[in-house]
């Protein structure tokens, strides 16, 4: 059924930006940027990471994160993703960073969080999960996305701060993740 | 043409959440939460506000804010909205708050900002704009949305802080905006 879908780029009436409009039914896909929520979560200075079992970047290490769902707050979404991907229960501390991946219209809201207990296990989208000391983190070439490296660096830079303004990064001019 | 569009709620294959699927072409509308970006922008302790010329809440006062567009960072979006709605040029300071309006699947990222100069003017979506001292702000019943009141209160609470963790609010259990 999906093979029948064709969208044409044109400006809808009353708008001033070109949108994707379905040739068959006239549906306007506003293609809003998507929100990814996740966390850098620690247990006694060790960081929770997940080895991806799904594409993209299957086999690479990432932070527990994923798309915010409807009717969900960002904090709820970050807690849900930690459970889904790592069977981890978290307490959120504060927003660590906002990372704009403008090339793919994605805004990531990554929180600083603490694990409630060290019991973690791979969920269906993870091959394995682990709690890593800073000097034992997976090497950069085994990290799934640049934004994961940004979050780890920002976490480390703010690790001793009781509170801080969130870090803000964008892929503009950097080639992007 | 838009009258012909009908969506049915069902779970697509490979998914576990009910989505809106077009009856005619099979397009799956994932209906991701939408991002609103905006600012509490000041010139010498006076806050920039806009009186809306469009629905919803036409005639009520709001902060310059609107939907983030594709391939745009949140900071760029906040600057664009300030220009579109108030012909205002800003410098962003830091993220003031994240406001989740879960009832309508909206996440607002509102920045603390300074006006570069006090020259402001109503854009096409504003009836008028103004720079208000704290004791001259429009009364609460003339404010367009609860989240505008949240942002003004959070701004005031953080006004003297050189940096701070962003405020986080959600409409859960509050009836929402």
JSON list of C-alpha atoms in Angstrom, two decimals, chain A residues 1-10 18-31, chain B residues 5 7 22 25-29:
[
{"chain": "A", "resi": 1, "resn": "UNK", "atom": "CA", "xyz": [0.00, 0.00, 0.00]},
{"chain": "A", "resi": 2, "resn": "UNK", "atom": "CA", "xyz": [2.80, 2.41, 0.84]},
{"chain": "A", "resi": 3, "resn": "UNK", "atom": "CA", "xyz": [4.16, 2.18, -2.69]},
{"chain": "A", "resi": 4, "resn": "UNK", "atom": "CA", "xyz": [1.13, 4.10, -3.93]},
{"chain": "A", "resi": 5, "resn": "UNK", "atom": "CA", "xyz": [1.94, 7.19, -1.85]},
{"chain": "A", "resi": 6, "resn": "UNK", "atom": "CA", "xyz": [3.35, 10.14, -3.77]},
{"chain": "A", "resi": 7, "resn": "UNK", "atom": "CA", "xyz": [3.89, 13.61, -2.41]},
{"chain": "A", "resi": 8, "resn": "UNK", "atom": "CA", "xyz": [4.50, 16.77, -4.43]},
{"chain": "A", "resi": 9, "resn": "UNK", "atom": "CA", "xyz": [6.34, 19.77, -3.00]},
{"chain": "A", "resi": 10, "resn": "UNK", "atom": "CA", "xyz": [4.28, 22.95, -3.28]},
{"chain": "A", "resi": 18, "resn": "UNK", "atom": "CA", "xyz": [6.79, 24.62, 0.38]},
{"chain": "A", "resi": 19, "resn": "UNK", "atom": "CA", "xyz": [5.26, 21.48, 1.93]},
{"chain": "A", "resi": 20, "resn": "UNK", "atom": "CA", "xyz": [4.83, 17.86, 0.90]},
{"chain": "A", "resi": 21, "resn": "UNK", "atom": "CA", "xyz": [1.27, 17.34, -0.29]},
{"chain": "A", "resi": 22, "resn": "UNK", "atom": "CA", "xyz": [-0.20, 13.95, -1.12]},
{"chain": "A", "resi": 23, "resn": "UNK", "atom": "CA", "xyz": [-1.06, 13.69, -4.82]},
{"chain": "A", "resi": 24, "resn": "UNK", "atom": "CA", "xyz": [-4.04, 11.46, -4.11]},
{"chain": "A", "resi": 25, "resn": "UNK", "atom": "CA", "xyz": [-5.76, 12.92, -1.08]},
{"chain": "A", "resi": 26, "resn": "UNK", "atom": "CA", "xyz": [-4.36, 16.42, -0.59]},
{"chain": "A", "resi": 27, "resn": "UNK", "atom": "CA", "xyz": [-3.00, 15.71, 2.89]},
{"chain": "A", "resi": 28, "resn": "UNK", "atom": "CA", "xyz": [-0.38, 18.32, 3.85]},
{"chain": "A", "resi": 29, "resn": "UNK", "atom": "CA", "xyz": [2.54, 16.79, 5.71]},
{"chain": "A", "resi": 30, "resn": "UNK", "atom": "CA", "xyz": [3.93, 19.67, 7.74]},
{"chain": "A", "resi": 31, "resn": "UNK", "atom": "CA", "xyz": [6.98, 17.58, 8.60]},
{"chain": "B", "resi": 5, "resn": "UNK", "atom": "CA", "xyz": [-9.23, 13.28, 3.64]},
{"chain": "B", "resi": 7, "resn": "UNK", "atom": "CA", "xyz": [-7.88, 8.94, 8.63]},
{"chain": "B", "resi": 22, "resn": "UNK", "atom": "CA", "xyz": [-5.14, 7.74, 5.55]},
{"chain": "B", "resi": 25, "resn": "UNK", "atom": "CA", "xyz": [-3.46, 6.34, 0.30]},
{"chain": "B", "resi": 26, "resn": "UNK", "atom": "CA", "xyz": [-2.19, 4.52, 3.41]},
{"chain": "B", "resi": 27, "resn": "UNK", "atom": "CA", "xyz": [-0.03, 7.41, 4.60]},
{"chain": "B", "resi": 28, "resn": "UNK", "atom": "CA", "xyz": [0.84, 6.99, 8.29]},
{"chain": "B", "resi": 29, "resn": "UNK", "atom": "CA", "xyz": [0.72, 10.27, 10.16]}
]
